[in-house]
mmCIF file of C-alpha atoms and ligand atoms in Angstrom:
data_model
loop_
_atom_site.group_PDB
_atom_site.id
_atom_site.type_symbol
_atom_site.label_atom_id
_atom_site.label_comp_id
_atom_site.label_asym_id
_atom_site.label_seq_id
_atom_site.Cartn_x
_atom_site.Cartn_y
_atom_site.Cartn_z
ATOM 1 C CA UNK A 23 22.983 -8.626 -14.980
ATOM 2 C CA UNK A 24 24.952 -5.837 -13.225
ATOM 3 C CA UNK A 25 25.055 -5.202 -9.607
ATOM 4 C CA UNK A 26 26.052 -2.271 -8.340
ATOM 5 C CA UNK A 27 26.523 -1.473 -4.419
ATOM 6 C CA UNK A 28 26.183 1.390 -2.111
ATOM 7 C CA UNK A 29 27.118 1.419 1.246
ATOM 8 C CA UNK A 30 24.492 4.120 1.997
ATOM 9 C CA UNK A 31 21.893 5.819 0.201
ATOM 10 C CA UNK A 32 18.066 6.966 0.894
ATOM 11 C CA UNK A 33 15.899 4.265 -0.980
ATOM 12 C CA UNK A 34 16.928 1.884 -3.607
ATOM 13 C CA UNK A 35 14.241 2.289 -5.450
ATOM 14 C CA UNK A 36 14.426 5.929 -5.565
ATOM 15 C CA UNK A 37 18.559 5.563 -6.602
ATOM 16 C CA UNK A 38 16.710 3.585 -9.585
ATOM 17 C CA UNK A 39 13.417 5.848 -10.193
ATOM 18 C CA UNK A 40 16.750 8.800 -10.431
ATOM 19 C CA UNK A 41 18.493 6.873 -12.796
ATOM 20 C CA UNK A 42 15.947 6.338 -14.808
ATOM 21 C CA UNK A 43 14.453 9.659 -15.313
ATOM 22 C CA UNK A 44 17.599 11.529 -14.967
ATOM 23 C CA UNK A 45 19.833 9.183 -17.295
ATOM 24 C CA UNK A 46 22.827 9.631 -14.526
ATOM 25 C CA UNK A 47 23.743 6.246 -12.733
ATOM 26 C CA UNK A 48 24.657 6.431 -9.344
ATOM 27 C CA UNK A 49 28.652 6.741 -10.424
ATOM 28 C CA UNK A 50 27.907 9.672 -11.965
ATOM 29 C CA UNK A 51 28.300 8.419 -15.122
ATOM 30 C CA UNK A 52 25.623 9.101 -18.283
ATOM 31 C CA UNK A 53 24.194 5.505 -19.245
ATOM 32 C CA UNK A 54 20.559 4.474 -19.225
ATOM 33 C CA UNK A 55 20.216 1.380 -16.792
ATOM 34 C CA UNK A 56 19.274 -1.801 -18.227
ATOM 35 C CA UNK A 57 16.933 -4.389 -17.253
ATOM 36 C CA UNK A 58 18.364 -6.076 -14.390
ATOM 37 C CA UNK A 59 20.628 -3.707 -13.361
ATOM 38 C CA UNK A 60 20.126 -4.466 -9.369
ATOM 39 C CA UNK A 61 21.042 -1.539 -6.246
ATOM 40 C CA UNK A 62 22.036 -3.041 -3.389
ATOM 41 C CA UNK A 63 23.086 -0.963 -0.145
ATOM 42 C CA UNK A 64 24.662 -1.773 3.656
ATOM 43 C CA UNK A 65 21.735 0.835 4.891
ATOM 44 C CA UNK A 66 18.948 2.721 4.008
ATOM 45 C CA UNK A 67 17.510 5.965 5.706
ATOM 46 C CA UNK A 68 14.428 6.655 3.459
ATOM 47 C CA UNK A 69 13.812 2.734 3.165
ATOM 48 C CA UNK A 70 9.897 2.444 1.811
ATOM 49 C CA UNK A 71 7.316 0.387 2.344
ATOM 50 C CA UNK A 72 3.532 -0.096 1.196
ATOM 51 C CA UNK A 73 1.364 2.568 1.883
ATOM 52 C CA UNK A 74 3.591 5.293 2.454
ATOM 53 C CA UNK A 75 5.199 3.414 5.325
ATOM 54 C CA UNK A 76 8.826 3.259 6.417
ATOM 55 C CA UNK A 77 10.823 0.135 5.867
ATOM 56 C CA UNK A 78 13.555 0.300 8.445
ATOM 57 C CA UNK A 79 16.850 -0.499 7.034
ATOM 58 C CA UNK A 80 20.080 -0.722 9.138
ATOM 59 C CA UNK A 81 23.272 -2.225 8.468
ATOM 60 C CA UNK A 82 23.317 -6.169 8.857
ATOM 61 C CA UNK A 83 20.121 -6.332 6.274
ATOM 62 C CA UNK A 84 20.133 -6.761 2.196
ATOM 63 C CA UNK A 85 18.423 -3.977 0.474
ATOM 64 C CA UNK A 86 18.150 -4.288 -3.313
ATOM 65 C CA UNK A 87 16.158 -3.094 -6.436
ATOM 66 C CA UNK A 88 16.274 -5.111 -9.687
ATOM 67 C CA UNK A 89 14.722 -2.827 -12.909
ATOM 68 C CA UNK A 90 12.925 -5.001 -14.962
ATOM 69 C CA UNK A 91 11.741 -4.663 -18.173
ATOM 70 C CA UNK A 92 8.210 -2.783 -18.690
ATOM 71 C CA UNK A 93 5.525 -4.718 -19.431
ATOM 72 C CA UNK A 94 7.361 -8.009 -18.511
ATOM 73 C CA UNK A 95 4.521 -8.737 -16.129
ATOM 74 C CA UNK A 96 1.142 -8.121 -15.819
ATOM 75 C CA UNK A 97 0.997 -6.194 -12.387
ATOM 76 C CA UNK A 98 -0.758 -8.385 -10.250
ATOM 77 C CA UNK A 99 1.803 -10.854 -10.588
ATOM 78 C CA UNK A 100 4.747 -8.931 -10.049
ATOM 79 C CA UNK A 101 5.157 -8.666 -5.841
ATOM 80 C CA UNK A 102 3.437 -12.444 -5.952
ATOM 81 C CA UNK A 103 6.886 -13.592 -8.125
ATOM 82 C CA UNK A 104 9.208 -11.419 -6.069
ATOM 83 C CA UNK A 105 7.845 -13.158 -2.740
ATOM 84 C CA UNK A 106 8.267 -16.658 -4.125
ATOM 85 C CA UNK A 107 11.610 -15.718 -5.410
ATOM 86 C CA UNK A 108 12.458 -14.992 -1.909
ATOM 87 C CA UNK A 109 10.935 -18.149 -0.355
ATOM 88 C CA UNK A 110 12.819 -20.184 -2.625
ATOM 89 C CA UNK A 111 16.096 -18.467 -2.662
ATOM 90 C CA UNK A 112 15.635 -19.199 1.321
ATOM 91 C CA UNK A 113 14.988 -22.987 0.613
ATOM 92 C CA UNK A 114 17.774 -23.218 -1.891
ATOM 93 C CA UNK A 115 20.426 -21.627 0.757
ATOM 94 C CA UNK A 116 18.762 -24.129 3.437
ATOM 95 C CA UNK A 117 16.007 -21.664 5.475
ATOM 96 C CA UNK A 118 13.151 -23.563 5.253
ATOM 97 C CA UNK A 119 9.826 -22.472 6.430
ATOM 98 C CA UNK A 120 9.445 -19.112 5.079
ATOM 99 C CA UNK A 121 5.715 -17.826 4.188
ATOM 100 C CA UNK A 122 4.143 -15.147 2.492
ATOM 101 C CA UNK A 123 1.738 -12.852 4.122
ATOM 102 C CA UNK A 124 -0.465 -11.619 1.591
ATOM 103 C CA UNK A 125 0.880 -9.642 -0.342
ATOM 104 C CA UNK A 126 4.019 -8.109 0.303
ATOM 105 C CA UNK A 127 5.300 -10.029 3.157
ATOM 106 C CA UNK A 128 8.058 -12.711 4.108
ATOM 107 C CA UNK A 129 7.353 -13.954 7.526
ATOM 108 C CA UNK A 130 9.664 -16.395 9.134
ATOM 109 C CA UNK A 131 8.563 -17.878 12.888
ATOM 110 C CA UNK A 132 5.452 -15.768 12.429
ATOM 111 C CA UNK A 133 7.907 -12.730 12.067
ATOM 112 C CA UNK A 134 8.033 -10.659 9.510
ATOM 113 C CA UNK A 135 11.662 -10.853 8.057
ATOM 114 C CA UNK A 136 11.377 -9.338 4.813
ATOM 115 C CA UNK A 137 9.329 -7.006 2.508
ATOM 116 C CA UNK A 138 8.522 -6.310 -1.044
ATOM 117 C CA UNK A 139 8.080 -2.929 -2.833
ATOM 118 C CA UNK A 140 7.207 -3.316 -6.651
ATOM 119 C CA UNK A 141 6.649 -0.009 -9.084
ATOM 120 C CA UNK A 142 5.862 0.159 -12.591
ATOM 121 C CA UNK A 143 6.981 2.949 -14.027
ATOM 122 C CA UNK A 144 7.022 3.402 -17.630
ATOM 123 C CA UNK A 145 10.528 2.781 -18.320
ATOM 124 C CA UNK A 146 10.671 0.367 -16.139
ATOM 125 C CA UNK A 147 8.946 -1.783 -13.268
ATOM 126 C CA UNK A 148 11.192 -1.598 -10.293
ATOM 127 C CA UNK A 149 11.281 -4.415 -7.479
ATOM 128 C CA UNK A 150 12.479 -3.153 -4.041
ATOM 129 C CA UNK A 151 13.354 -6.438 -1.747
ATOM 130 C CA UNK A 152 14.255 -5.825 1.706
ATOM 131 C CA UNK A 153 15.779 -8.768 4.111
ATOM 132 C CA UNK A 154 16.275 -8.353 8.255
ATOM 133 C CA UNK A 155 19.330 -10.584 7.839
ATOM 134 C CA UNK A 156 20.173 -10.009 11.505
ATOM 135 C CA UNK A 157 18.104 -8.852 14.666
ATOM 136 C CA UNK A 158 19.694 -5.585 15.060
ATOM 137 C CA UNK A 159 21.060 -4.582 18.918
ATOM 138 C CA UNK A 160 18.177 -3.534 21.034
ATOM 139 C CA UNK A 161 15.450 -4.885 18.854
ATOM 140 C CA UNK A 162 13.363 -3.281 16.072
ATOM 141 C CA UNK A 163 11.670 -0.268 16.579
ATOM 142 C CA UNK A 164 7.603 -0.742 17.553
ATOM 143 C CA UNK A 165 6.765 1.072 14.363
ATOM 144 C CA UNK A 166 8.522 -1.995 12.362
ATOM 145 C CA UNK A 167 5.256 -3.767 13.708
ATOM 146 C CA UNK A 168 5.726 -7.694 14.312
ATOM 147 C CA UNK A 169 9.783 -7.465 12.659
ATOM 148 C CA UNK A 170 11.970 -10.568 13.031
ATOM 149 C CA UNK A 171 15.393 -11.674 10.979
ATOM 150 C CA UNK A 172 16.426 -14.413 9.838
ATOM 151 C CA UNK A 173 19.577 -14.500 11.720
ATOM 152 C CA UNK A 174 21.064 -17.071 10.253
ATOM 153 C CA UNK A 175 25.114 -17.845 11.228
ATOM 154 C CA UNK A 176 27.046 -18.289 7.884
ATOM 155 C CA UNK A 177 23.989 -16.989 5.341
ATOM 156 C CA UNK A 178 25.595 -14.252 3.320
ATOM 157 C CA UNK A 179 24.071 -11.318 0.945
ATOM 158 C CA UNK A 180 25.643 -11.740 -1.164
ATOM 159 C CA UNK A 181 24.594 -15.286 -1.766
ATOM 160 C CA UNK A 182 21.357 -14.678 -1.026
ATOM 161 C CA UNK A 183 20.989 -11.387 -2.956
ATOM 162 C CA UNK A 184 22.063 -13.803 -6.351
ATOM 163 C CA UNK A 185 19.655 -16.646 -5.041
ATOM 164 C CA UNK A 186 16.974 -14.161 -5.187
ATOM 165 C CA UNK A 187 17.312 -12.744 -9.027
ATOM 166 C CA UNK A 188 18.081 -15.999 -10.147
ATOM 167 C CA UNK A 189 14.451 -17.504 -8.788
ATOM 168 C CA UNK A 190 12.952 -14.572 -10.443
ATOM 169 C CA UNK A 191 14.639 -14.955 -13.209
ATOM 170 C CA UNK A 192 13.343 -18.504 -13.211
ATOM 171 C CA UNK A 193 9.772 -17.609 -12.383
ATOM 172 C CA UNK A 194 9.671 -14.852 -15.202
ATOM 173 C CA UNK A 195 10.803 -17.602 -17.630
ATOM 174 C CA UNK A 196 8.703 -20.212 -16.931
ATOM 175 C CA UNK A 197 5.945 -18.744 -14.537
ATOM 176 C CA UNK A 198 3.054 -21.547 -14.987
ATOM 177 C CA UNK A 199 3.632 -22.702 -11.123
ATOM 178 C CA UNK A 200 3.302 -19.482 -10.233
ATOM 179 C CA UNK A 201 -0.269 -19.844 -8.096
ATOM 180 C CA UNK A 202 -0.080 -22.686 -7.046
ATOM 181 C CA UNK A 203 3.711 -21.708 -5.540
ATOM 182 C CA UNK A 204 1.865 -18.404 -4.068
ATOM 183 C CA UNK A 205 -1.021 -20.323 -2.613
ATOM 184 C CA UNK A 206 0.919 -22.597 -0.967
ATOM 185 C CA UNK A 207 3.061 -20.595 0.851
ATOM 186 C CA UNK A 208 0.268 -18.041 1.991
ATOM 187 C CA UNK A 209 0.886 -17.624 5.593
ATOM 188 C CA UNK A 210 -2.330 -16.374 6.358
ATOM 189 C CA UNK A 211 -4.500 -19.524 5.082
ATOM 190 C CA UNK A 212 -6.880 -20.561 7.640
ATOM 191 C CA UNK A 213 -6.213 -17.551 9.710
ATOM 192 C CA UNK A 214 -8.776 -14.907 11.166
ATOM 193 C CA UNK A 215 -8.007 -11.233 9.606
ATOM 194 C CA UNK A 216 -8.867 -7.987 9.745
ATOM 195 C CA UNK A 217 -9.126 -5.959 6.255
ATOM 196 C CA UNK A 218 -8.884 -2.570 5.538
ATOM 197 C CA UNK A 219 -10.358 -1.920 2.024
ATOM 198 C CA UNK A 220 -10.503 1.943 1.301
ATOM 199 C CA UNK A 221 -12.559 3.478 3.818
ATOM 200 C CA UNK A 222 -14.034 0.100 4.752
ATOM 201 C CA UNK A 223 -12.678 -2.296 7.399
ATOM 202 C CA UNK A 224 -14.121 -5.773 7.944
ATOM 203 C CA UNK A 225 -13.095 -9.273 9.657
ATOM 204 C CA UNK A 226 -13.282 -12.667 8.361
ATOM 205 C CA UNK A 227 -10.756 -15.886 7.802
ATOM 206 C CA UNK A 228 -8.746 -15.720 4.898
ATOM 207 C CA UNK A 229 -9.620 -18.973 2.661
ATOM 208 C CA UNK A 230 -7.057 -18.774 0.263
ATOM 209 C CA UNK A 231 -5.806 -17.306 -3.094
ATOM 210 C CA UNK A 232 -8.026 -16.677 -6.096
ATOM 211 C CA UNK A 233 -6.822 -17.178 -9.612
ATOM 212 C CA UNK A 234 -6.298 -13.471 -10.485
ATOM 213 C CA UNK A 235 -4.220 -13.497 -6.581
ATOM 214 C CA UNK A 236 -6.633 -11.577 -4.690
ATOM 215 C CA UNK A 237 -7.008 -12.884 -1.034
ATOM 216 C CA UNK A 238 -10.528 -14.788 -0.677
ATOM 217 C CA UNK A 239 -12.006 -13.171 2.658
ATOM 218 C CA UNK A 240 -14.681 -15.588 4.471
ATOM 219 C CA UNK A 241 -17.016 -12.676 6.420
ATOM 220 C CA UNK A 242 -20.333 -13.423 8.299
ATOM 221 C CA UNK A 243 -21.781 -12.003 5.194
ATOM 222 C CA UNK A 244 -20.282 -13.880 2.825
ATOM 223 C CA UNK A 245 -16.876 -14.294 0.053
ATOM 224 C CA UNK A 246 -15.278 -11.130 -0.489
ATOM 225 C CA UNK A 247 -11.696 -10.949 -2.474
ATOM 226 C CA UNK A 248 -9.392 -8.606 -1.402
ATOM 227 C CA UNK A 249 -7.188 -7.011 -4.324
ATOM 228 C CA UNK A 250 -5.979 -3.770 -2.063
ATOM 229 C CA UNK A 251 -5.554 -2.380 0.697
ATOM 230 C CA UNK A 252 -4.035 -3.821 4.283
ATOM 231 C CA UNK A 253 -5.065 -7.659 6.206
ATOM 232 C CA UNK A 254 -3.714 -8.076 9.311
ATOM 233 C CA UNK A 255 -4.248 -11.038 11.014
ATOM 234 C CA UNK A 256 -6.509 -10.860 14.274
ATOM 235 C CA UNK A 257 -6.891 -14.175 17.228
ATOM 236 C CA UNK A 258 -9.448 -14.236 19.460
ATOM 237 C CA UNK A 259 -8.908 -14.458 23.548
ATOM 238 C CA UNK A 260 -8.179 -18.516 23.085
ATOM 239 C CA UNK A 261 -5.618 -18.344 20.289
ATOM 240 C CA UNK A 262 -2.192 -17.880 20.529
HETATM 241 C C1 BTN B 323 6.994 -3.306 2.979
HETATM 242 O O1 BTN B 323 7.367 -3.836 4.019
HETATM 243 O O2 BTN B 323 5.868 -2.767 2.848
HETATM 244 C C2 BTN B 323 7.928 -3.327 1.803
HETATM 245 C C3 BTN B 323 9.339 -3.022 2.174
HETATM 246 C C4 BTN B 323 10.261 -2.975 0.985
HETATM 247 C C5 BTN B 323 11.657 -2.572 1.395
HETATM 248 C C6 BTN B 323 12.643 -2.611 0.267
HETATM 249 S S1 BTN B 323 14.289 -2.413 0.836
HETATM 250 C C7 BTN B 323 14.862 -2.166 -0.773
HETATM 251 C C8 BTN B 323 13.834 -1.300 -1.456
HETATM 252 N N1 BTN B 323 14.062 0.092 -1.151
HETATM 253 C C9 BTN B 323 13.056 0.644 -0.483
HETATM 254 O O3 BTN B 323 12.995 1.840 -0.126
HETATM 255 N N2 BTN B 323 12.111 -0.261 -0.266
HETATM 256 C C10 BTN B 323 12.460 -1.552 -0.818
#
């Protein structure tokens, strides 16, 4: 495994999807990366999320992209293993209580402290991790919707940046707990949501995981399992 840090650059992933196609690593020098070559940087201005989205990345948070093998994964397992690497790698390094929000998303204290950017590409799949270690001054920006950090005294990145690859590591070896891990740590279980499926936006309560890790939508008009697209989660006037 080789780690290499910037202090700034655009997007990890991007630094990697270069490398790749261009053959140039980030020191300039000509070398092909290999599988688990991770990019780390202090900040990020083009940090990406889902959808086209911005991921905002200031110093204070751990930014990273691990290459990993093509084909080591089928791709609907692939952001589910990088968000139970993460909620272990908290657990191991004492956070408890971390949760994923289908699919992409670490929330902490209902807050969403982290976020996960997978690509396959065919050299390579490419698994973009991005931690609010600390609440930066002023607060997040609005457009970082519900953003919270983990702002822990004494948690490091460098420790947490190793816990991470070696959960995955763990996972891709032996990944038979891999449901049942992802299903139990779905944040949004039992909670009221609102899905936006292509063109097509519904409501419901999320009832869980299926096998192939879809998110089983209860609606008024019956099951429906969402593989794509955006849930939020919605409350009604009594909830808080
Ligand atoms: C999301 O919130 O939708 C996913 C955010 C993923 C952010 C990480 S930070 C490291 C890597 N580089 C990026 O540009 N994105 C990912």
């Amino acid at each position: 495994m080789r780690i290499i840090h910037l202090a700034q650059t655009d997007s990890t992933n991007d630094v990697l999807k270069r490398w790749l196609k261009e053959g140039t690593a980030p020191d300039g020098s000509k070398t092909d990366p290999e599988p688990w070559t991770a990019v780390c940087a202090d900040s990020q201005s083009g940090g990406r999320g889902r959808r086209g989205r911005s991921f905002y990345s200031p110093r204070g948070g751990l930014y990273f992209t691990v290459l990993l093998p093509a084909g080591i994964l089928p791709p609907e397992r692939l952001t589910p293993l990088c968000a139970c690497a993460v909620c272990g790698a908290l657990e191991t390094l004492g956070v408890l209580g971390a949760r994923v929000k289908w699919v992409n998303d670490i929330y902490l204290r209902d807050r969403k402290v982290a976020g996960i950017l997978c690509e396959g590409l065919e050299k390579g799949i490419l698994c973009g991790i991005g931690v609010n270690m600390t609440s930066p001054e002023g607060g997040f920006p609005p457009e970082a919707g519900p953003a919270g950090a983990l702002d822990c005294e004494g948690l490091g990145k460098e420790e947490l940046l190793l816990a991470v690859l070696e959960a995955m590591r763990k996972l891709i070896e032996d990944g038979s707990g891999l449901l049942d891990r992802y299903r139990a740590l779905q944040w949004l279980t039992g909670k009221r949501v609102e899905c936006r499926v292509g063109g097509e936006t519904f409501r419901g309560v999320a009832e869980g995981v299926a096998d192939d890790f879809s998110l089983i939508v209860r609606t008024e008009t019956g099951v429906r399992f969402v593989s794509s697209g955006e849930v939020t989660r919605t409350r009604i006037a009594e909830e808080v």
